[in-house]
mmCIF file with all atom_site columns, C-alpha atoms in Angstrom:
data_model
loop_
_atom_site.group_PDB
_atom_site.id
_atom_site.type_symbol
_atom_site.label_atom_id
_atom_site.label_alt_id
_atom_site.label_comp_id
_atom_site.label_asym_id
_atom_site.label_entity_id
_atom_site.label_seq_id
_atom_site.pdbx_PDB_ins_code
_atom_site.Cartn_x
_atom_site.Cartn_y
_atom_site.Cartn_z
_atom_site.occupancy
_atom_site.B_iso_or_equiv
_atom_site.pdbx_formal_charge
_atom_site.auth_seq_id
_atom_site.auth_comp_id
_atom_site.auth_asym_id
_atom_site.auth_atom_id
_atom_site.pdbx_PDB_model_num
ATOM 1   C CA . GLU S 1 1   ? 49.308 -28.706 51.540 1.00 95.00 ? 24  GLU S CA 1
ATOM 2   C CA . VAL S 1 2   ? 47.588 -25.670 53.001 1.00 96.00 ? 25  VAL S CA 1
ATOM 3   C CA . HIS S 1 3   ? 49.307 -22.380 52.280 1.00 97.00 ? 26  HIS S CA 1
ATOM 4   C CA . LEU S 1 4   ? 48.319 -18.903 53.468 1.00 98.00 ? 27  LEU S CA 1
ATOM 5   C CA . LEU S 1 5   ? 50.244 -15.850 52.335 1.00 98.00 ? 28  LEU S CA 1
ATOM 6   C CA . GLU S 1 6   ? 49.478 -12.379 53.645 1.00 98.00 ? 29  GLU S CA 1
ATOM 7   C CA . SER S 1 7   ? 50.378 -9.172  51.849 1.00 98.00 ? 30  SER S CA 1
ATOM 8   C CA . GLY S 1 8   ? 49.532 -5.487  51.892 1.00 97.00 ? 31  GLY S CA 1
ATOM 9   C CA . GLY S 1 9   ? 51.189 -4.401  55.104 1.00 97.00 ? 32  GLY S CA 1
ATOM 10  C CA . GLY S 1 10  ? 53.336 -1.317  55.388 1.00 97.00 ? 33  GLY S CA 1
ATOM 11  C CA . LEU S 1 11  ? 53.723 2.108   56.934 1.00 98.00 ? 34  LEU S CA 1
ATOM 12  C CA . VAL S 1 12  ? 50.616 4.304   57.054 1.00 98.00 ? 35  VAL S CA 1
ATOM 13  C CA . GLN S 1 13  ? 49.841 7.562   58.811 1.00 98.00 ? 36  GLN S CA 1
ATOM 14  C CA . PRO S 1 14  ? 47.254 7.778   61.583 1.00 98.00 ? 37  PRO S CA 1
ATOM 15  C CA . GLY S 1 15  ? 43.806 8.136   60.059 1.00 98.00 ? 38  GLY S CA 1
ATOM 16  C CA . GLY S 1 16  ? 44.900 6.359   56.894 1.00 98.00 ? 39  GLY S CA 1
ATOM 17  C CA . SER S 1 17  ? 43.703 3.177   55.256 1.00 98.00 ? 40  SER S CA 1
ATOM 18  C CA . LEU S 1 18  ? 45.223 -0.106  54.204 1.00 98.00 ? 41  LEU S CA 1
ATOM 19  C CA . ARG S 1 19  ? 43.892 -3.327  52.701 1.00 98.00 ? 42  ARG S CA 1
ATOM 20  C CA . LEU S 1 20  ? 45.455 -6.617  53.671 1.00 98.00 ? 43  LEU S CA 1
ATOM 21  C CA . SER S 1 21  ? 45.164 -9.705  51.504 1.00 98.00 ? 44  SER S CA 1
ATOM 22  C CA . CYS S 1 22  ? 45.631 -13.378 52.275 1.00 98.00 ? 45  CYS S CA 1
ATOM 23  C CA . ALA S 1 23  ? 46.108 -15.757 49.352 1.00 98.00 ? 46  ALA S CA 1
ATOM 24  C CA . ALA S 1 24  ? 44.915 -19.257 50.198 1.00 98.00 ? 47  ALA S CA 1
ATOM 25  C CA . SER S 1 25  ? 45.729 -22.561 48.540 1.00 97.00 ? 48  SER S CA 1
ATOM 26  C CA . GLY S 1 26  ? 45.648 -26.280 49.248 1.00 96.00 ? 49  GLY S CA 1
ATOM 27  C CA . PHE S 1 27  ? 42.078 -26.480 50.541 1.00 96.00 ? 50  PHE S CA 1
ATOM 28  C CA . THR S 1 28  ? 38.488 -25.751 49.493 1.00 95.00 ? 51  THR S CA 1
ATOM 29  C CA . PHE S 1 29  ? 38.498 -22.077 50.446 1.00 96.00 ? 52  PHE S CA 1
ATOM 30  C CA . SER S 1 30  ? 34.746 -21.562 50.127 1.00 94.00 ? 53  SER S CA 1
ATOM 31  C CA . GLY S 1 31  ? 34.065 -24.170 52.779 1.00 95.00 ? 54  GLY S CA 1
ATOM 32  C CA . TYR S 1 32  ? 36.162 -22.787 55.602 1.00 96.00 ? 55  TYR S CA 1
ATOM 33  C CA . ALA S 1 33  ? 35.708 -19.877 57.946 1.00 97.00 ? 56  ALA S CA 1
ATOM 34  C CA . MET S 1 34  ? 38.719 -17.605 58.250 1.00 97.00 ? 57  MET S CA 1
ATOM 35  C CA . SER S 1 35  ? 40.081 -15.114 60.748 1.00 98.00 ? 58  SER S CA 1
ATOM 36  C CA . TRP S 1 36  ? 42.487 -12.250 61.118 1.00 98.00 ? 59  TRP S CA 1
ATOM 37  C CA . VAL S 1 37  ? 44.551 -12.269 64.306 1.00 98.00 ? 60  VAL S CA 1
ATOM 38  C CA . ARG S 1 38  ? 47.110 -9.598  65.159 1.00 98.00 ? 61  ARG S CA 1
ATOM 39  C CA . GLN S 1 39  ? 50.118 -9.288  67.420 1.00 98.00 ? 62  GLN S CA 1
ATOM 40  C CA . ALA S 1 40  ? 51.526 -5.945  68.483 1.00 98.00 ? 63  ALA S CA 1
ATOM 41  C CA . PRO S 1 41  ? 55.330 -5.819  68.822 1.00 97.00 ? 64  PRO S CA 1
ATOM 42  C CA . GLY S 1 42  ? 56.400 -7.817  71.859 1.00 96.00 ? 65  GLY S CA 1
ATOM 43  C CA . LYS S 1 43  ? 52.795 -8.515  72.859 1.00 97.00 ? 66  LYS S CA 1
ATOM 44  C CA . GLY S 1 44  ? 50.350 -11.409 72.773 1.00 98.00 ? 67  GLY S CA 1
ATOM 45  C CA . LEU S 1 45  ? 47.787 -12.517 70.236 1.00 98.00 ? 68  LEU S CA 1
ATOM 46  C CA . GLU S 1 46  ? 44.595 -10.511 69.659 1.00 98.00 ? 69  GLU S CA 1
ATOM 47  C CA . TRP S 1 47  ? 41.703 -11.807 67.602 1.00 98.00 ? 70  TRP S CA 1
ATOM 48  C CA . VAL S 1 48  ? 40.493 -9.167  65.109 1.00 98.00 ? 71  VAL S CA 1
ATOM 49  C CA . SER S 1 49  ? 37.748 -10.608 62.922 1.00 98.00 ? 72  SER S CA 1
ATOM 50  C CA . SER S 1 50  ? 36.272 -13.804 61.478 1.00 97.00 ? 73  SER S CA 1
ATOM 51  C CA . ILE S 1 51  ? 34.150 -14.610 58.435 1.00 97.00 ? 74  ILE S CA 1
ATOM 52  C CA . SER S 1 52  ? 32.152 -17.722 57.587 1.00 95.00 ? 75  SER S CA 1
ATOM 53  C CA . GLY S 1 53  ? 32.965 -19.963 54.649 1.00 94.00 ? 76  GLY S CA 1
ATOM 54  C CA . SER S 1 54  ? 30.050 -18.598 52.661 1.00 92.00 ? 77  SER S CA 1
ATOM 55  C CA . ALA S 1 55  ? 30.931 -15.029 53.743 1.00 94.00 ? 78  ALA S CA 1
ATOM 56  C CA . ASP S 1 56  ? 27.440 -14.379 55.068 1.00 94.00 ? 79  ASP S CA 1
ATOM 57  C CA . THR S 1 57  ? 28.476 -14.036 58.713 1.00 95.00 ? 80  THR S CA 1
ATOM 58  C CA . THR S 1 58  ? 31.161 -11.814 60.186 1.00 97.00 ? 81  THR S CA 1
ATOM 59  C CA . TYR S 1 59  ? 32.366 -10.942 63.670 1.00 97.00 ? 82  TYR S CA 1
ATOM 60  C CA . TYR S 1 60  ? 34.678 -8.158  64.867 1.00 98.00 ? 83  TYR S CA 1
ATOM 61  C CA . ALA S 1 61  ? 36.570 -7.264  67.986 1.00 98.00 ? 84  ALA S CA 1
ATOM 62  C CA . ASP S 1 62  ? 35.204 -4.143  69.636 1.00 97.00 ? 85  ASP S CA 1
ATOM 63  C CA . SER S 1 63  ? 38.581 -2.460  69.119 1.00 97.00 ? 86  SER S CA 1
ATOM 64  C CA . VAL S 1 64  ? 38.126 -2.521  65.309 1.00 98.00 ? 87  VAL S CA 1
ATOM 65  C CA . LYS S 1 65  ? 34.351 -2.568  64.864 1.00 98.00 ? 88  LYS S CA 1
ATOM 66  C CA . GLY S 1 66  ? 33.213 0.151   62.496 1.00 98.00 ? 89  GLY S CA 1
ATOM 67  C CA . ARG S 1 67  ? 36.749 0.698   61.166 1.00 98.00 ? 90  ARG S CA 1
ATOM 68  C CA . PHE S 1 68  ? 37.761 -2.690  59.740 1.00 98.00 ? 91  PHE S CA 1
ATOM 69  C CA . THR S 1 69  ? 35.890 -4.861  57.224 1.00 98.00 ? 92  THR S CA 1
ATOM 70  C CA . ILE S 1 70  ? 36.615 -8.519  56.559 1.00 98.00 ? 93  ILE S CA 1
ATOM 71  C CA . SER S 1 71  ? 35.677 -10.094 53.248 1.00 98.00 ? 94  SER S CA 1
ATOM 72  C CA . LYS S 1 72  ? 36.537 -13.047 51.077 1.00 97.00 ? 95  LYS S CA 1
ATOM 73  C CA . ASP S 1 73  ? 36.564 -13.666 47.327 1.00 96.00 ? 96  ASP S CA 1
ATOM 74  C CA . THR S 1 74  ? 36.106 -17.364 46.715 1.00 94.00 ? 97  THR S CA 1
ATOM 75  C CA . SER S 1 75  ? 36.787 -16.981 42.990 1.00 95.00 ? 98  SER S CA 1
ATOM 76  C CA . ARG S 1 76  ? 40.272 -15.722 43.834 1.00 96.00 ? 99  ARG S CA 1
ATOM 77  C CA . ASN S 1 77  ? 40.767 -17.830 46.998 1.00 97.00 ? 100 ASN S CA 1
ATOM 78  C CA . ALA S 1 78  ? 41.516 -14.621 48.844 1.00 98.00 ? 101 ALA S CA 1
ATOM 79  C CA . LEU S 1 79  ? 40.714 -13.178 52.247 1.00 98.00 ? 102 LEU S CA 1
ATOM 80  C CA . TYR S 1 80  ? 40.816 -9.435  52.834 1.00 98.00 ? 103 TYR S CA 1
ATOM 81  C CA . LEU S 1 81  ? 40.889 -6.971  55.688 1.00 98.00 ? 104 LEU S CA 1
ATOM 82  C CA . GLN S 1 82  ? 40.038 -3.382  54.817 1.00 98.00 ? 105 GLN S CA 1
ATOM 83  C CA . MET S 1 83  ? 41.388 -1.163  57.583 1.00 98.00 ? 106 MET S CA 1
ATOM 84  C CA . ASN S 1 84  ? 40.236 2.463   57.811 1.00 98.00 ? 107 ASN S CA 1
ATOM 85  C CA . SER S 1 85  ? 40.825 5.224   60.357 1.00 98.00 ? 108 SER S CA 1
ATOM 86  C CA . LEU S 1 86  ? 44.004 3.531   61.486 1.00 98.00 ? 109 LEU S CA 1
ATOM 87  C CA . ARG S 1 87  ? 45.470 4.318   64.881 1.00 98.00 ? 110 ARG S CA 1
ATOM 88  C CA . ALA S 1 88  ? 48.891 3.860   66.421 1.00 98.00 ? 111 ALA S CA 1
ATOM 89  C CA . GLU S 1 89  ? 47.497 0.999   68.499 1.00 98.00 ? 112 GLU S CA 1
ATOM 90  C CA . ASP S 1 90  ? 46.683 -0.918  65.312 1.00 98.00 ? 113 ASP S CA 1
ATOM 91  C CA . THR S 1 91  ? 50.412 -1.390  64.740 1.00 98.00 ? 114 THR S CA 1
ATOM 92  C CA . ALA S 1 92  ? 50.963 -5.147  64.662 1.00 98.00 ? 115 ALA S CA 1
ATOM 93  C CA . VAL S 1 93  ? 51.753 -8.202  62.626 1.00 98.00 ? 116 VAL S CA 1
ATOM 94  C CA . TYR S 1 94  ? 48.491 -9.363  61.087 1.00 98.00 ? 117 TYR S CA 1
ATOM 95  C CA . TYR S 1 95  ? 47.995 -13.082 60.539 1.00 98.00 ? 118 TYR S CA 1
ATOM 96  C CA . CYS S 1 96  ? 45.287 -14.796 58.538 1.00 98.00 ? 119 CYS S CA 1
ATOM 97  C CA . ALA S 1 97  ? 44.201 -18.152 59.891 1.00 98.00 ? 120 ALA S CA 1
ATOM 98  C CA . LYS S 1 98  ? 41.983 -20.962 58.707 1.00 97.00 ? 121 LYS S CA 1
ATOM 99  C CA . ASP S 1 99  ? 39.342 -22.812 60.709 1.00 95.00 ? 122 ASP S CA 1
ATOM 100 C CA . TYR S 1 100 ? 39.865 -26.454 61.516 1.00 94.00 ? 123 TYR S CA 1
ATOM 101 C CA . ALA S 1 101 ? 36.534 -27.796 60.272 1.00 92.00 ? 124 ALA S CA 1
ATOM 102 C CA . TYR S 1 102 ? 34.880 -27.666 56.866 1.00 92.00 ? 125 TYR S CA 1
ATOM 103 C CA . GLY S 1 103 ? 31.455 -26.053 56.801 1.00 90.00 ? 126 GLY S CA 1
ATOM 104 C CA . ARG S 1 104 ? 31.369 -25.114 60.469 1.00 86.00 ? 127 ARG S CA 1
ATOM 105 C CA . THR S 1 105 ? 28.657 -22.739 61.542 1.00 86.00 ? 128 THR S CA 1
ATOM 106 C CA . MET S 1 106 ? 29.809 -19.688 63.438 1.00 90.00 ? 129 MET S CA 1
ATOM 107 C CA . ILE S 1 107 ? 27.762 -20.211 66.554 1.00 91.00 ? 130 ILE S CA 1
ATOM 108 C CA . ARG S 1 108 ? 31.126 -20.408 68.251 1.00 93.00 ? 131 ARG S CA 1
ATOM 109 C CA . GLY S 1 109 ? 34.554 -19.141 67.382 1.00 92.00 ? 132 GLY S CA 1
ATOM 110 C CA . LEU S 1 110 ? 37.144 -20.809 65.218 1.00 94.00 ? 133 LEU S CA 1
ATOM 111 C CA . ILE S 1 111 ? 39.881 -23.320 65.868 1.00 95.00 ? 134 ILE S CA 1
ATOM 112 C CA . HIS S 1 112 ? 42.788 -21.754 64.006 1.00 97.00 ? 135 HIS S CA 1
ATOM 113 C CA . ASP S 1 113 ? 44.614 -24.762 62.619 1.00 96.00 ? 136 ASP S CA 1
ATOM 114 C CA . GLN S 1 114 ? 46.691 -23.121 59.887 1.00 97.00 ? 137 GLN S CA 1
ATOM 115 C CA . TRP S 1 115 ? 48.291 -19.679 59.901 1.00 98.00 ? 138 TRP S CA 1
ATOM 116 C CA . GLY S 1 116 ? 50.094 -17.490 57.432 1.00 98.00 ? 139 GLY S CA 1
ATOM 117 C CA . GLN S 1 117 ? 53.454 -15.927 58.241 1.00 97.00 ? 140 GLN S CA 1
ATOM 118 C CA . GLY S 1 118 ? 51.950 -12.503 58.827 1.00 98.00 ? 141 GLY S CA 1
ATOM 119 C CA . THR S 1 119 ? 52.290 -9.004  57.417 1.00 98.00 ? 142 THR S CA 1
ATOM 120 C CA . LEU S 1 120 ? 53.451 -6.012  59.447 1.00 98.00 ? 143 LEU S CA 1
ATOM 121 C CA . VAL S 1 121 ? 51.302 -2.911  59.664 1.00 98.00 ? 144 VAL S CA 1
ATOM 122 C CA . THR S 1 122 ? 52.896 0.176   61.174 1.00 98.00 ? 145 THR S CA 1
ATOM 123 C CA . VAL S 1 123 ? 50.752 3.213   61.914 1.00 98.00 ? 146 VAL S CA 1
ATOM 124 C CA . SER S 1 124 ? 52.944 6.230   62.531 1.00 97.00 ? 147 SER S CA 1
ATOM 125 C CA . SER S 1 125 ? 53.440 9.788   61.403 1.00 95.00 ? 148 SER S CA 1
ATOM 126 C CA . GLU C 2 1   ? 34.108 -10.763 77.059 1.00 96.00 ? 4   GLU C CA 1
ATOM 127 C CA . ILE C 2 2   ? 35.734 -13.845 78.535 1.00 98.00 ? 5   ILE C CA 1
ATOM 128 C CA . VAL C 2 3   ? 39.131 -13.116 80.053 1.00 98.00 ? 6   VAL C CA 1
ATOM 129 C CA . LEU C 2 4   ? 41.732 -15.878 80.019 1.00 98.00 ? 7   LEU C CA 1
ATOM 130 C CA . THR C 2 5   ? 44.507 -15.741 82.616 1.00 98.00 ? 8   THR C CA 1
ATOM 131 C CA . GLN C 2 6   ? 47.564 -17.903 82.085 1.00 98.00 ? 9   GLN C CA 1
ATOM 132 C CA . SER C 2 7   ? 50.032 -18.951 84.737 1.00 96.00 ? 10  SER C CA 1
ATOM 133 C CA . PRO C 2 8   ? 52.839 -18.827 85.291 1.00 97.00 ? 11  PRO C CA 1
ATOM 134 C CA . ALA C 2 9   ? 53.990 -15.976 83.063 1.00 98.00 ? 12  ALA C CA 1
ATOM 135 C CA . THR C 2 10  ? 57.366 -17.673 82.684 1.00 98.00 ? 13  THR C CA 1
ATOM 136 C CA . LEU C 2 11  ? 58.334 -21.266 83.351 1.00 98.00 ? 14  LEU C CA 1
ATOM 137 C CA . SER C 2 12  ? 62.003 -22.231 83.484 1.00 98.00 ? 15  SER C CA 1
ATOM 138 C CA . LEU C 2 13  ? 62.691 -25.925 83.067 1.00 97.00 ? 16  LEU C CA 1
ATOM 139 C CA . SER C 2 14  ? 65.300 -28.276 81.683 1.00 97.00 ? 17  SER C CA 1
ATOM 140 C CA . PRO C 2 15  ? 64.935 -30.688 78.779 1.00 97.00 ? 18  PRO C CA 1
ATOM 141 C CA . GLY C 2 16  ? 63.527 -33.979 80.004 1.00 97.00 ? 19  GLY C CA 1
ATOM 142 C CA . GLU C 2 17  ? 61.454 -32.364 82.737 1.00 97.00 ? 20  GLU C CA 1
ATOM 143 C CA . GLY C 2 18  ? 57.672 -32.185 82.676 1.00 98.00 ? 21  GLY C CA 1
ATOM 144 C CA . ALA C 2 19  ? 55.799 -28.909 82.200 1.00 98.00 ? 22  ALA C CA 1
ATOM 145 C CA . THR C 2 20  ? 52.364 -27.857 83.420 1.00 98.00 ? 23  THR C CA 1
ATOM 146 C CA . LEU C 2 21  ? 50.818 -24.674 82.036 1.00 98.00 ? 24  LEU C CA 1
ATOM 147 C CA . SER C 2 22  ? 47.523 -23.307 83.311 1.00 98.00 ? 25  SER C CA 1
ATOM 148 C CA . CYS C 2 23  ? 44.736 -21.252 81.788 1.00 98.00 ? 26  CYS C CA 1
ATOM 149 C CA . ARG C 2 24  ? 41.794 -19.937 83.807 1.00 98.00 ? 27  ARG C CA 1
ATOM 150 C CA . ALA C 2 25  ? 38.683 -18.426 82.259 1.00 98.00 ? 28  ALA C CA 1
ATOM 151 C CA . SER C 2 26  ? 36.593 -15.664 83.828 1.00 98.00 ? 29  SER C CA 1
ATOM 152 C CA . GLN C 2 27  ? 33.479 -17.719 83.073 1.00 98.00 ? 30  GLN C CA 1
ATOM 153 C CA . SER C 2 28  ? 32.807 -21.209 81.813 1.00 98.00 ? 31  SER C CA 1
ATOM 154 C CA . VAL C 2 29  ? 33.973 -21.986 78.273 1.00 97.00 ? 32  VAL C CA 1
ATOM 155 C CA . SER C 2 30  ? 32.792 -25.591 78.499 1.00 97.00 ? 33  SER C CA 1
ATOM 156 C CA . SER C 2 31  ? 35.417 -27.593 76.573 1.00 97.00 ? 34  SER C CA 1
ATOM 157 C CA . TYR C 2 32  ? 36.065 -24.945 73.886 1.00 97.00 ? 35  TYR C CA 1
ATOM 158 C CA . LEU C 2 33  ? 39.642 -24.200 74.785 1.00 98.00 ? 36  LEU C CA 1
ATOM 159 C CA . ALA C 2 34  ? 42.683 -24.424 72.499 1.00 98.00 ? 37  ALA C CA 1
ATOM 160 C CA . TRP C 2 35  ? 46.426 -24.094 72.992 1.00 98.00 ? 38  TRP C CA 1
ATOM 161 C CA . TYR C 2 36  ? 48.919 -22.595 70.525 1.00 98.00 ? 39  TYR C CA 1
ATOM 162 C CA . GLN C 2 37  ? 52.703 -22.651 70.471 1.00 98.00 ? 40  GLN C CA 1
ATOM 163 C CA . GLN C 2 38  ? 54.655 -19.705 69.091 1.00 98.00 ? 41  GLN C CA 1
ATOM 164 C CA . LYS C 2 39  ? 58.380 -19.591 68.553 1.00 98.00 ? 42  LYS C CA 1
ATOM 165 C CA . LEU C 2 40  ? 60.264 -16.341 68.076 1.00 96.00 ? 43  LEU C CA 1
ATOM 166 C CA . GLY C 2 41  ? 59.639 -14.836 64.667 1.00 95.00 ? 44  GLY C CA 1
ATOM 167 C CA . GLN C 2 42  ? 57.153 -17.525 63.666 1.00 97.00 ? 45  GLN C CA 1
ATOM 168 C CA . ALA C 2 43  ? 53.399 -17.781 63.334 1.00 98.00 ? 46  ALA C CA 1
ATOM 169 C CA . PRO C 2 44  ? 51.457 -19.574 66.050 1.00 98.00 ? 47  PRO C CA 1
ATOM 170 C CA . ARG C 2 45  ? 50.904 -23.309 65.705 1.00 98.00 ? 48  ARG C CA 1
ATOM 171 C CA . LEU C 2 46  ? 47.841 -25.161 66.946 1.00 98.00 ? 49  LEU C CA 1
ATOM 172 C CA . VAL C 2 47  ? 48.771 -27.726 69.611 1.00 98.00 ? 50  VAL C CA 1
ATOM 173 C CA . ILE C 2 48  ? 45.523 -28.745 71.330 1.00 98.00 ? 51  ILE C CA 1
ATOM 174 C CA . TYR C 2 49  ? 41.890 -27.971 70.449 1.00 98.00 ? 52  TYR C CA 1
ATOM 175 C CA . ASP C 2 50  ? 38.689 -28.392 72.407 1.00 97.00 ? 53  ASP C CA 1
ATOM 176 C CA . THR C 2 51  ? 40.584 -29.074 75.640 1.00 97.00 ? 54  THR C CA 1
ATOM 177 C CA . SER C 2 52  ? 42.236 -32.395 74.885 1.00 98.00 ? 55  SER C CA 1
ATOM 178 C CA . ASN C 2 53  ? 42.511 -33.082 71.145 1.00 98.00 ? 56  ASN C CA 1
ATOM 179 C CA . ARG C 2 54  ? 46.013 -32.992 69.712 1.00 98.00 ? 57  ARG C CA 1
ATOM 180 C CA . ALA C 2 55  ? 46.353 -31.209 66.401 1.00 97.00 ? 58  ALA C CA 1
ATOM 181 C CA . THR C 2 56  ? 47.822 -32.954 63.404 1.00 96.00 ? 59  THR C CA 1
ATOM 182 C CA . GLY C 2 57  ? 51.518 -33.675 63.820 1.00 96.00 ? 60  GLY C CA 1
ATOM 183 C CA . ILE C 2 58  ? 51.664 -32.823 67.524 1.00 98.00 ? 61  ILE C CA 1
ATOM 184 C CA . PRO C 2 59  ? 53.625 -35.394 69.545 1.00 98.00 ? 62  PRO C CA 1
ATOM 185 C CA . ALA C 2 60  ? 51.948 -37.487 72.206 1.00 98.00 ? 63  ALA C CA 1
ATOM 186 C CA . ARG C 2 61  ? 53.996 -35.826 74.954 1.00 98.00 ? 64  ARG C CA 1
ATOM 187 C CA . PHE C 2 62  ? 51.542 -32.906 74.673 1.00 98.00 ? 65  PHE C CA 1
ATOM 188 C CA . SER C 2 63  ? 48.220 -33.345 76.440 1.00 98.00 ? 66  SER C CA 1
ATOM 189 C CA . GLY C 2 64  ? 45.391 -31.100 77.531 1.00 98.00 ? 67  GLY C CA 1
ATOM 190 C CA . SER C 2 65  ? 42.811 -31.373 80.259 1.00 98.00 ? 68  SER C CA 1
ATOM 191 C CA . GLY C 2 66  ? 40.185 -29.414 82.145 1.00 97.00 ? 69  GLY C CA 1
ATOM 192 C CA . SER C 2 67  ? 36.665 -28.132 81.740 1.00 95.00 ? 70  SER C CA 1
ATOM 193 C CA . GLY C 2 68  ? 34.587 -25.105 82.594 1.00 96.00 ? 71  GLY C CA 1
ATOM 194 C CA . THR C 2 69  ? 37.055 -22.499 83.801 1.00 98.00 ? 72  THR C CA 1
ATOM 195 C CA . ASP C 2 70  ? 40.304 -24.341 84.559 1.00 98.00 ? 73  ASP C CA 1
ATOM 196 C CA . PHE C 2 71  ? 42.520 -25.903 81.916 1.00 98.00 ? 74  PHE C CA 1
ATOM 197 C CA . THR C 2 72  ? 45.987 -27.396 81.778 1.00 98.00 ? 75  THR C CA 1
ATOM 198 C CA . LEU C 2 73  ? 48.501 -28.066 79.033 1.00 98.00 ? 76  LEU C CA 1
ATOM 199 C CA . THR C 2 74  ? 50.975 -30.746 80.038 1.00 98.00 ? 77  THR C CA 1
ATOM 200 C CA . ILE C 2 75  ? 54.213 -31.597 78.274 1.00 98.00 ? 78  ILE C CA 1
ATOM 201 C CA . SER C 2 76  ? 55.402 -34.880 79.698 1.00 95.00 ? 79  SER C CA 1
ATOM 202 C CA . SER C 2 77  ? 59.115 -34.691 78.896 1.00 95.00 ? 80  SER C CA 1
ATOM 203 C CA . LEU C 2 78  ? 60.438 -31.494 77.373 1.00 97.00 ? 81  LEU C CA 1
ATOM 204 C CA . GLU C 2 79  ? 62.359 -31.595 74.127 1.00 97.00 ? 82  GLU C CA 1
ATOM 205 C CA . PRO C 2 80  ? 64.561 -28.660 73.046 1.00 97.00 ? 83  PRO C CA 1
ATOM 206 C CA . GLU C 2 81  ? 62.033 -27.695 70.361 1.00 97.00 ? 84  GLU C CA 1
ATOM 207 C CA . ASP C 2 82  ? 59.239 -27.289 72.941 1.00 98.00 ? 85  ASP C CA 1
ATOM 208 C CA . PHE C 2 83  ? 60.658 -24.107 74.425 1.00 98.00 ? 86  PHE C CA 1
ATOM 209 C CA . ALA C 2 84  ? 58.404 -21.334 73.167 1.00 98.00 ? 87  ALA C CA 1
ATOM 210 C CA . VAL C 2 85  ? 55.472 -19.144 74.188 1.00 98.00 ? 88  VAL C CA 1
ATOM 211 C CA . TYR C 2 86  ? 52.128 -20.899 74.669 1.00 98.00 ? 89  TYR C CA 1
ATOM 212 C CA . TYR C 2 87  ? 48.747 -19.190 74.361 1.00 98.00 ? 90  TYR C CA 1
ATOM 213 C CA . CYS C 2 88  ? 45.320 -20.487 75.291 1.00 98.00 ? 91  CYS C CA 1
ATOM 214 C CA . GLN C 2 89  ? 42.254 -19.373 73.317 1.00 98.00 ? 92  GLN C CA 1
ATOM 215 C CA . GLN C 2 90  ? 38.543 -19.786 73.999 1.00 98.00 ? 93  GLN C CA 1
ATOM 216 C CA . ARG C 2 91  ? 35.950 -20.124 71.275 1.00 97.00 ? 94  ARG C CA 1
ATOM 217 C CA . SER C 2 92  ? 32.916 -20.680 73.463 1.00 97.00 ? 95  SER C CA 1
ATOM 218 C CA . ARG C 2 93  ? 31.559 -17.175 72.998 1.00 96.00 ? 96  ARG C CA 1
ATOM 219 C CA . TRP C 2 94  ? 32.276 -14.220 70.769 1.00 96.00 ? 97  TRP C CA 1
ATOM 220 C CA . PRO C 2 95  ? 34.555 -12.396 70.908 1.00 97.00 ? 98  PRO C CA 1
ATOM 221 C CA . VAL C 2 96  ? 37.229 -15.063 70.685 1.00 97.00 ? 99  VAL C CA 1
ATOM 222 C CA . THR C 2 97  ? 39.883 -14.271 73.283 1.00 98.00 ? 100 THR C CA 1
ATOM 223 C CA . PHE C 2 98  ? 43.451 -15.328 73.973 1.00 98.00 ? 101 PHE C CA 1
ATOM 224 C CA . GLY C 2 99  ? 45.378 -15.569 77.190 1.00 98.00 ? 102 GLY C CA 1
ATOM 225 C CA . GLN C 2 100 ? 48.434 -13.382 77.653 1.00 98.00 ? 103 GLN C CA 1
ATOM 226 C CA . GLY C 2 101 ? 50.818 -16.295 77.165 1.00 98.00 ? 104 GLY C CA 1
ATOM 227 C CA . THR C 2 102 ? 53.264 -18.420 79.153 1.00 98.00 ? 105 THR C CA 1
ATOM 228 C CA . ARG C 2 103 ? 56.900 -18.310 78.157 1.00 98.00 ? 106 ARG C CA 1
ATOM 229 C CA . LEU C 2 104 ? 58.521 -21.730 78.521 1.00 98.00 ? 107 LEU C CA 1
ATOM 230 C CA . GLU C 2 105 ? 62.272 -21.161 78.709 1.00 97.00 ? 108 GLU C CA 1
ATOM 231 C CA . ILE C 2 106 ? 65.306 -23.347 79.121 1.00 95.00 ? 109 ILE C CA 1
ATOM 232 C CA . LYS C 2 107 ? 66.701 -23.348 82.640 1.00 93.00 ? 110 LYS C CA 1
#
């Protein structure tokens, strides 16, 4: 059974940094692309970033480009999101999500077939 | 970026009725359109991918159709557990984008 568990959220001041983690189990982690998707309180879903299975390709939303970095450690079955220069508008629940297909190229975006339960990031002074 | 517009914003129906949710793209996404269901306090759940393919464990009362810029999620006969917020998502071009959601509520 696929299991995704996010951690690392919390309260941080504007301009601060935070690193989110997503522990993955139940599937061959190195073969699947992964994403981070966020949801501000009471709002809809916003795609943040995706990374290929082999970690050689990454994409970012314009709203986080240059501030956030996605990475994955296949030896630890872990996905990360390093978030720097945080702003109030980054306040959200952050979900990690797995792609539907093994070994998919990233010519197109992902089908997010499994999601974690999310971790809340609050950016406030 | 491709903008997805969902309608209606809220749909009020009774169990047993049929539901039709729409998603319109600002440019063609071919067939690369997915639907997700989200209940309050829960993570999203994949319902339909690539326009018309049901995800694992999704009942047959859910179906998807469309192509290009206009897509529909149909629920043939609503069960109590179907009332939730539904989001469409395109993966045709980066950046991946989501619609703003349709809230399906009990009348």
